[in-house]
Coordinates of C-alpha atoms in Angstrom, one line a residue:
X1 CA 19.2 6.8 -50.5
X2 CA 22.1 9.1 -50.6
X3 CA 24.6 8.8 -47.8
X4 CA 25.4 11.6 -45.5
X5 CA 29.2 11.3 -45.9
X6 CA 30.7 14.7 -45.5
X7 CA 33.0 14.9 -48.4
X8 CA 32.4 17.9 -50.7
X9 CA 32.1 17.6 -54.4
X10 CA 31.1 20.0 -57.2
X11 CA 27.7 19.1 -58.6
X12 CA 27.3 17.7 -62.1
X13 CA 24.4 18.4 -64.3
X14 CA 23.1 15.0 -65.4
X15 CA 20.7 14.3 -68.2
X16 CA 18.7 11.1 -67.9
X17 CA 15.5 9.8 -69.3
X18 CA 12.7 8.5 -67.1
X19 CA 13.3 5.0 -68.5
X20 CA 17.0 5.2 -67.3
X21 CA 18.2 4.3 -70.8
X22 CA 21.0 6.1 -72.6
X23 CA 22.3 6.0 -76.2
X24 CA 25.7 4.5 -76.6
X25 CA 28.6 6.8 -77.0
X26 CA 29.5 7.8 -80.6
X27 CA 32.8 6.1 -80.5
X28 CA 31.4 2.8 -79.2
X29 CA 34.1 2.5 -76.6
X30 CA 34.1 0.1 -73.6
X31 CA 35.3 1.1 -70.1
X32 CA 37.3 -1.7 -68.3
X33 CA 38.0 -0.9 -64.7
X34 CA 40.9 -2.6 -63.1
X35 CA 41.2 -4.2 -59.7
X36 CA 43.2 -2.3 -57.2
X37 CA 46.1 -4.8 -57.2
X38 CA 46.4 -5.1 -61.0
X39 CA 49.1 -3.3 -62.9
X40 CA 48.5 -1.8 -66.3
X41 CA 50.6 -4.3 -68.4
X42 CA 49.0 -7.3 -66.8
X43 CA 45.5 -6.0 -67.6
X44 CA 46.5 -5.0 -71.2
X45 CA 48.1 -8.4 -71.8
X46 CA 44.9 -10.2 -70.6
X47 CA 42.7 -8.1 -72.8
X48 CA 45.1 -8.7 -75.7
X49 CA 44.6 -12.5 -75.3
X50 CA 40.8 -12.2 -75.2
X51 CA 40.4 -9.8 -78.1
X52 CA 43.0 -11.4 -80.3
X53 CA 41.2 -14.8 -79.9
X54 CA 38.0 -13.1 -81.0
X55 CA 39.8 -11.9 -84.2
X56 CA 40.6 -8.3 -83.3
X57 CA 43.8 -7.1 -84.8
X58 CA 46.3 -4.6 -83.4
X59 CA 44.7 -4.6 -79.9
X60 CA 47.2 -2.4 -78.2
X61 CA 46.5 0.5 -80.5
X62 CA 42.8 0.4 -79.5
X63 CA 43.5 0.5 -75.8
X64 CA 44.0 3.7 -73.7
X65 CA 44.6 4.2 -70.0
X66 CA 42.5 6.4 -67.7
X67 CA 43.5 7.0 -64.0
X68 CA 42.1 9.4 -61.4
X69 CA 44.1 9.8 -58.3
X70 CA 45.2 6.6 -56.6
X71 CA 41.8 5.0 -56.4
X72 CA 40.6 4.6 -60.0
X73 CA 42.3 3.0 -63.0
X74 CA 40.6 1.8 -66.2
X75 CA 41.3 1.0 -69.8
X76 CA 39.1 2.1 -72.7
X77 CA 38.8 -0.1 -75.7
X78 CA 37.4 1.1 -79.1
X79 CA 35.2 -1.1 -81.3
X80 CA 35.3 -4.1 -78.9
X81 CA 31.7 -5.1 -79.5
X82 CA 29.2 -5.8 -76.7
X83 CA 29.3 -9.5 -77.3
X84 CA 32.9 -9.6 -75.8
X85 CA 31.8 -7.8 -72.6
X86 CA 31.1 -11.0 -70.6
X87 CA 34.5 -12.6 -71.6
X88 CA 36.3 -9.4 -70.5
X89 CA 34.4 -9.2 -67.3
X90 CA 35.4 -12.7 -66.4
X91 CA 39.1 -11.9 -66.6
X92 CA 40.9 -11.9 -63.3
X93 CA 42.4 -8.4 -63.3
X94 CA 39.0 -6.8 -64.2
X95 CA 36.6 -5.2 -61.6
X96 CA 33.9 -4.0 -64.0
X97 CA 33.1 -3.5 -67.7
X98 CA 30.8 -0.8 -68.8
X99 CA 29.8 0.5 -72.3
X100 CA 30.5 4.1 -73.1
X101 CA 27.2 6.1 -72.6
X102 CA 26.3 9.3 -74.3
X103 CA 25.9 12.2 -71.9
X104 CA 24.3 15.6 -72.7
X105 CA 23.9 19.1 -71.3
X106 CA 20.5 20.0 -70.1
X107 CA 18.3 22.1 -72.3
X108 CA 18.0 25.7 -71.2
X109 CA 15.5 28.5 -71.6
X110 CA 15.7 32.3 -71.8
X111 CA 13.8 34.9 -69.8
X112 CA 14.4 37.9 -67.6
X113 CA 17.4 37.7 -65.3
X114 CA 17.5 37.7 -61.5
X115 CA 20.6 38.6 -59.5
X116 CA 23.0 37.0 -57.1
X117 CA 21.4 38.5 -54.1
X118 CA 19.3 35.4 -53.1
X119 CA 22.5 33.8 -51.8
X120 CA 23.2 36.1 -48.8
X121 CA 19.6 36.7 -47.6
X122 CA 17.4 34.5 -45.4
X123 CA 14.2 36.3 -46.6
X124 CA 14.2 36.7 -50.3
X125 CA 15.7 39.3 -52.6
X126 CA 17.1 42.4 -51.1
X127 CA 18.8 44.0 -54.1
X128 CA 22.4 43.3 -53.1
X129 CA 25.1 40.6 -52.8
X130 CA 27.7 41.0 -50.1
X131 CA 30.8 38.9 -50.5
X132 CA 34.3 38.7 -48.9
X133 CA 37.0 40.8 -50.5
X134 CA 39.1 37.7 -51.0
X135 CA 36.2 35.5 -52.3
X136 CA 37.8 32.5 -54.0
X137 CA 41.4 33.6 -53.7
X138 CA 43.9 30.7 -54.0
X139 CA 41.2 28.4 -55.3
X140 CA 41.2 26.6 -58.6
X141 CA 37.8 25.7 -60.1
X142 CA 37.7 23.0 -62.8
X143 CA 34.7 23.4 -65.1
X144 CA 34.0 20.2 -67.0
X145 CA 31.6 21.3 -69.7
X146 CA 31.5 22.7 -73.2
X147 CA 34.6 24.9 -72.6
X148 CA 34.6 28.6 -71.8
X149 CA 35.2 31.9 -73.6
X150 CA 38.5 32.9 -71.8
X151 CA 38.4 36.3 -73.6
X152 CA 35.0 37.4 -72.2
X153 CA 35.7 40.5 -70.0
X154 CA 33.8 39.0 -67.0
X155 CA 36.4 36.1 -66.7
X156 CA 39.4 37.3 -68.8
X157 CA 42.7 36.8 -66.9
X158 CA 41.2 34.3 -64.5
X159 CA 40.1 31.5 -66.9
X160 CA 42.3 29.1 -68.7
X161 CA 41.3 26.5 -71.4
X162 CA 43.0 23.2 -70.7
X163 CA 42.0 20.8 -73.5
X164 CA 39.2 19.5 -75.7
X165 CA 38.0 15.9 -75.3
X166 CA 34.8 16.6 -77.4
X167 CA 36.3 15.7 -80.8
X168 CA 36.0 19.2 -82.2
X169 CA 39.7 20.0 -81.7
X170 CA 38.9 23.6 -80.8
X171 CA 39.2 25.8 -77.8
X172 CA 36.0 27.7 -78.8
X173 CA 32.9 27.2 -76.6
X174 CA 30.6 26.8 -79.6
X175 CA 27.7 25.7 -77.3
X176 CA 27.9 28.5 -74.7
X177 CA 26.8 26.4 -71.7
X178 CA 30.3 26.1 -70.1
X179 CA 30.9 29.9 -70.4
X180 CA 27.6 30.7 -68.7
X181 CA 28.5 28.2 -65.9
X182 CA 32.0 29.6 -65.5
X183 CA 30.6 33.2 -65.2
X184 CA 28.2 32.1 -62.4
X185 CA 31.1 30.5 -60.5
X186 CA 33.6 33.4 -60.6
X187 CA 32.7 36.2 -63.1
X188 CA 33.4 39.7 -62.0
X189 CA 29.8 40.8 -62.5
X190 CA 27.9 37.5 -62.4
X191 CA 30.1 35.3 -60.2
X192 CA 29.9 34.1 -56.6
X193 CA 33.7 33.6 -56.0
X194 CA 35.1 36.7 -57.8
X195 CA 38.8 35.9 -57.2
X196 CA 38.9 32.2 -58.0
X197 CA 40.8 30.8 -61.1
X198 CA 38.9 28.7 -63.7
X199 CA 40.3 25.8 -65.7
X200 CA 37.9 24.8 -68.4
X201 CA 37.9 21.3 -69.8
X202 CA 35.8 20.7 -72.9
X203 CA 33.8 17.4 -73.1
X204 CA 30.7 18.6 -75.0
X205 CA 30.5 19.7 -78.6
X206 CA 28.4 22.4 -80.1
X207 CA 25.3 20.3 -79.9
X208 CA 25.8 19.5 -76.3
X209 CA 26.9 15.9 -76.9
X210 CA 29.6 14.1 -74.8
X211 CA 30.0 10.7 -73.1
X212 CA 31.0 8.9 -70.0
X213 CA 34.4 8.3 -71.4
X214 CA 35.2 11.9 -72.2
X215 CA 34.0 12.8 -68.6
X216 CA 36.4 10.2 -67.2
X217 CA 39.3 11.7 -69.2
X218 CA 38.4 15.1 -67.8
X219 CA 38.5 13.8 -64.3
X220 CA 41.8 12.2 -64.9
X221 CA 43.1 15.6 -66.2
X222 CA 41.8 17.3 -63.1
X223 CA 43.6 14.8 -60.9
X224 CA 46.9 15.5 -62.7
X225 CA 46.5 19.2 -62.6
X226 CA 45.8 19.2 -58.9
X227 CA 48.9 17.1 -58.3
X228 CA 50.9 19.6 -60.3
X229 CA 49.7 22.6 -58.3
X230 CA 50.5 21.9 -54.6
X231 CA 49.1 24.3 -52.1
X232 CA 46.1 25.3 -54.2
X233 CA 42.6 24.3 -53.2
X234 CA 40.4 22.8 -55.8
X235 CA 36.7 22.5 -56.8
X236 CA 35.1 20.7 -59.7
X237 CA 31.8 21.7 -61.3
X238 CA 30.0 19.2 -63.5
X239 CA 26.7 20.5 -65.0
X240 CA 26.3 17.4 -67.1
X241 CA 25.6 13.7 -66.8
X242 CA 23.4 10.8 -67.8
X243 CA 21.4 7.9 -66.4
X244 CA 22.8 5.8 -63.6
X245 CA 23.6 2.3 -64.8
X246 CA 25.2 -0.9 -63.5
X247 CA 24.2 -0.3 -59.9
X248 CA 25.7 2.3 -57.6
X249 CA 29.5 1.6 -57.9
X250 CA 30.0 2.9 -61.5
X251 CA 33.3 4.0 -63.0
X252 CA 32.2 7.6 -62.7
X253 CA 31.4 7.1 -59.0
X254 CA 34.7 5.5 -58.3
X255 CA 36.6 8.2 -60.2
X256 CA 34.9 11.0 -58.3
X257 CA 35.4 9.2 -55.0
X258 CA 39.1 8.9 -55.8
X259 CA 39.3 12.6 -56.7
X260 CA 37.7 13.6 -53.4
X261 CA 40.2 11.5 -51.6
X262 CA 42.8 13.7 -53.3
X263 CA 41.3 16.7 -51.5
X264 CA 39.1 18.0 -54.4
X265 CA 35.5 19.2 -53.8
X266 CA 33.0 18.1 -56.5
X267 CA 29.7 19.7 -57.1
X268 CA 27.1 18.3 -59.5
X269 CA 23.7 19.2 -60.8
X270 CA 20.6 17.2 -59.9
X271 CA 19.2 17.1 -63.4
X272 CA 16.3 18.6 -65.3
X273 CA 13.8 15.7 -65.8
X274 CA 11.6 16.3 -62.8
X275 CA 12.5 12.8 -61.5
X276 CA 14.3 11.2 -58.6
X277 CA 17.9 12.5 -58.7
X278 CA 19.0 9.1 -57.3
X279 CA 18.4 7.7 -60.8
X280 CA 20.9 10.1 -62.4
X281 CA 24.7 10.1 -62.6
X282 CA 26.6 11.7 -61.1
X283 CA 23.8 13.2 -59.0
X284 CA 23.4 10.0 -57.1
X285 CA 27.0 9.8 -56.0
X286 CA 27.2 10.4 -52.2
X287 CA 30.6 12.1 -52.3
X288 CA 29.3 14.8 -54.5
X289 CA 27.3 17.9 -53.5
X290 CA 24.1 17.5 -55.6
X291 CA 22.2 20.7 -56.3
X292 CA 18.5 21.2 -57.3
X293 CA 17.1 24.4 -58.7
X294 CA 14.7 27.0 -57.4
X295 CA 13.3 30.3 -58.8
X296 CA 15.0 33.0 -56.7
X297 CA 12.0 35.3 -57.1
X298 CA 9.7 33.1 -55.1
X299 CA 11.8 30.2 -53.8
X300 CA 9.6 27.7 -55.6
X301 CA 11.3 24.5 -56.8
X302 CA 11.8 24.7 -60.5
X303 CA 9.3 22.7 -62.5
X304 CA 12.1 20.8 -64.2
X305 CA 14.3 20.2 -61.2
X306 CA 15.1 16.6 -60.1
X307 CA 14.4 15.9 -56.5
X308 CA 14.7 13.3 -53.7
X309 CA 17.1 12.2 -51.0
X310 CA 20.1 12.4 -53.3
X311 CA 19.7 16.2 -53.5
X312 CA 21.8 18.0 -50.9
X313 CA 20.9 21.6 -51.5
X314 CA 18.8 23.9 -53.7
X315 CA 20.2 27.0 -55.3
X316 CA 19.0 29.6 -57.8
X317 CA 18.5 28.0 -61.2
X318 CA 15.7 29.9 -63.0
X319 CA 16.4 32.9 -65.2
X320 CA 20.0 33.2 -64.3
X321 CA 22.0 35.8 -66.1
X322 CA 25.7 35.1 -66.9
X323 CA 28.1 35.6 -69.7
X324 CA 27.3 34.8 -73.4
X325 CA 30.2 33.0 -75.1
X326 CA 31.9 34.6 -78.1
X327 CA 30.6 38.1 -77.2
X328 CA 31.1 40.7 -74.5
X329 CA 27.5 40.4 -73.4
X330 CA 25.3 38.2 -71.2
X331 CA 22.4 35.8 -71.6
X332 CA 19.8 34.3 -69.4
X333 CA 19.5 30.5 -68.9
X334 CA 17.6 28.1 -66.6
X335 CA 18.4 24.7 -65.3
X336 CA 20.1 22.8 -62.5
X337 CA 23.2 23.5 -64.6
X338 CA 22.8 27.0 -63.4
X339 CA 22.1 26.1 -59.8
X340 CA 25.2 23.9 -59.4
X341 CA 27.8 26.7 -60.2
X342 CA 26.2 28.8 -57.4
X343 CA 27.2 26.1 -55.0
X344 CA 30.6 25.5 -56.6
X345 CA 31.3 29.2 -56.2
X346 CA 30.1 29.1 -52.6
X347 CA 32.5 26.2 -51.9
X348 CA 35.3 28.2 -53.5
X349 CA 34.6 31.1 -51.2
X350 CA 34.7 28.9 -48.1
X351 CA 37.9 27.2 -49.2
X352 CA 39.5 30.6 -49.6
X353 CA 38.6 31.4 -46.0
X354 CA 40.6 28.4 -44.8
X355 CA 38.0 25.7 -44.7
X356 CA 38.7 22.1 -45.9
X357 CA 36.4 20.6 -48.5
X358 CA 34.8 18.5 -45.8
X359 CA 34.3 21.6 -43.6
X360 CA 32.9 23.6 -46.6
X361 CA 30.3 20.9 -47.3
X362 CA 29.3 20.8 -43.6
X363 CA 29.0 24.6 -43.5
X364 CA 26.8 24.7 -46.6
X365 CA 24.5 22.0 -45.4
X366 CA 24.3 23.2 -41.8
X367 CA 24.0 26.9 -42.6
X368 CA 21.5 26.5 -45.5
X369 CA 18.2 28.3 -45.0
X370 CA 15.7 25.6 -43.9
X371 CA 12.1 25.1 -45.0
X372 CA 11.8 28.0 -47.4
X373 CA 11.7 26.0 -50.7
X374 CA 8.1 26.0 -51.9
X375 CA 6.2 23.4 -53.8
X376 CA 6.3 19.7 -53.9
X377 CA 10.0 18.8 -53.2
X378 CA 9.1 15.1 -53.0
X379 CA 11.5 13.8 -50.4
X380 CA 14.2 16.4 -50.9
X381 CA 15.8 18.1 -47.9
X382 CA 14.3 21.5 -47.7
X383 CA 17.6 23.4 -47.7
X384 CA 18.4 26.6 -49.7
X385 CA 22.0 27.7 -50.3
X386 CA 23.0 30.5 -47.9
X387 CA 26.4 32.3 -48.1
X388 CA 25.6 35.4 -46.0
X389 CA 27.1 34.1 -42.7
X390 CA 30.4 33.2 -44.2
X391 CA 30.6 36.6 -46.0
X392 CA 29.8 38.5 -42.9
X393 CA 32.7 36.8 -41.0
X394 CA 35.1 38.8 -43.2
X395 CA 36.3 42.1 -41.8
X396 CA 36.3 43.5 -45.3
X397 CA 33.5 43.1 -47.7
X398 CA 32.2 44.6 -50.9
X399 CA 28.7 45.4 -52.1
X400 CA 27.5 44.4 -55.6

């Protein structure tokens, strides 16, 4: 069962199979998490002994460091072989050893678009979206996804591409998923927080393939960026993921926990397999705000949406119009990938109004519209994202 810890996180979109199995990452890496009191060199030296005794040559060239905030440090090892996992796990400086897992973006579908207006109304669509004039001002939103089209007119001037961990070595969003998500968070036409700044980190290639290792590297980059931009408030959106493995205290969970301790809100998607979100990572992580999807036209839970006690909120995720990458136009997609950025944008709005991440999470949960989500929500809290009250608190507002 998901804890009720009030620490906001941007929701990830996690793709998991009902058997909770995942394909290994393409690079065959191993994630070796260090104990809190172990320094890097001690751990690398211990690994060098183990791997050299097994016949591996040039060990140090195969080892890379990953650190998120002050609460998570790990080493990744390429081509170590799963038969060495038990030996590495037994080493004194090691907390946990995990194989790299392949993560994917959720499949999406196209249809007619709804609007943003479900966010500020208690009783269905009313044809408008009212938002604060300063919605998202002073807030950085980190979008860990397939990249984003920084030239698209809906986000141009407020979106920056940081780096590509996908292996494509390109700033181009050749998949389009990340651009659509970014537009929903802060686009001029399609976005919730229309004054926020986006920083896009590419971890998925054109086919929507990534891994747990590339995601950890993205979280590490977010941590460094946040530290380099004092005074800015920060949110992470992760519309991605994979099956939960190795119990609840995975490397991804600990990395996200460390990031929230750094003062970053993290929002994640519940997943698109119509299964218990508690089986999906990072949807199961209590420090994250986990978002399921509804159809804003009738408030029915989406047929694909994951459910259960690990879901914190529902938000629009069916027939969502947002920007189309590598064009000046738009496209319509469905998925909890589309629901999560609505909540990430809402968090950005609340942060721009002076709330802390913890206060923003509390506001969204306590002010959500209760008992309007229709259909079999199977143990999920019946809470629908509502942003109207916070918008109305502003003396100046705009109509869209």
